[in-house]
Amino acid sequence: MIDDGKYCVSILNQIKAAKSALVTVEAQILKKHTQSCIKNSLTDKKALDKKVDELLKLINK
């Protein structure tokens, strides 16, 4: 887009839209993961601890 001489504001709007879409997808995946994997681990403390550690590492990246 830059090489094609597109207007900078148009490019920035496209980047902002893409970032927003990725944040939305990330939130949906995290919600689904929490509802399934984490929820299923609630009966097994060791498995739950592993899943919580996994999520914390992901969040802190």
Coordinates of C-alpha atoms in Angstrom, one line a residue:
M1 CA 0.0 0.0 0.0
I2 CA 2.8 2.4 0.9
D3 CA 4.7 1.5 -2.3
D4 CA 1.5 2.1 -4.3
G5 CA 1.3 5.7 -2.9
K6 CA -1.8 5.2 -0.9
Y7 CA -2.8 8.0 1.5
C8 CA -1.2 7.4 4.9
V9 CA -4.4 7.9 6.9
S10 CA -6.1 5.2 4.8
I11 CA -3.2 2.9 5.5
L12 CA -3.4 3.6 9.2
N13 CA -7.1 3.0 9.2
Q14 CA -6.6 -0.4 7.6
I15 CA -3.9 -1.2 10.2
K16 CA -6.2 -0.1 13.0
A17 CA -9.1 -2.3 11.7
A18 CA -6.8 -5.3 11.4
K19 CA -5.5 -4.9 14.9
S20 CA -9.1 -4.5 16.2
A21 CA -10.1 -7.7 14.4
L22 CA -7.2 -9.6 15.9
V23 CA -8.1 -8.4 19.4
T24 CA -11.7 -9.6 18.9
V25 CA -10.5 -13.0 17.7
E26 CA -8.1 -13.3 20.6
A27 CA -10.8 -12.5 23.1
Q28 CA -13.1 -15.1 21.5
I29 CA -10.4 -17.8 21.6
L30 CA -9.5 -17.0 25.2
K31 CA -13.2 -17.1 26.2
K32 CA -13.7 -20.5 24.5
H33 CA -10.5 -21.9 26.1
T34 CA -11.6 -20.7 29.5
Q35 CA -15.0 -22.2 29.1
S36 CA -13.7 -25.6 27.9
C37 CA -10.2 -26.4 29.0
I38 CA -10.1 -24.5 32.3
K39 CA -13.6 -25.5 33.3
N40 CA -12.8 -29.2 32.6
S41 CA -9.7 -28.9 34.8
L42 CA -11.6 -27.7 37.9
T43 CA -11.9 -31.2 39.3
D44 CA -8.2 -31.9 39.0
K45 CA -6.1 -29.4 41.0
K46 CA -2.8 -30.3 39.2
A47 CA -4.4 -29.9 35.8
L48 CA -6.0 -26.7 36.8
D49 CA -2.7 -25.3 38.1
K50 CA -1.1 -26.2 34.8
K51 CA -3.8 -24.5 32.8
V52 CA -3.6 -21.4 34.9
D53 CA 0.2 -21.2 34.5
E54 CA -0.3 -21.7 30.8
L55 CA -2.7 -18.7 30.6
L56 CA -0.6 -16.5 32.8
K57 CA 2.5 -17.1 30.5
L58 CA 0.3 -16.3 27.5
I59 CA -1.0 -13.1 29.1
N60 CA 2.5 -11.9 30.2
K61 CA 4.0 -12.3 26.7

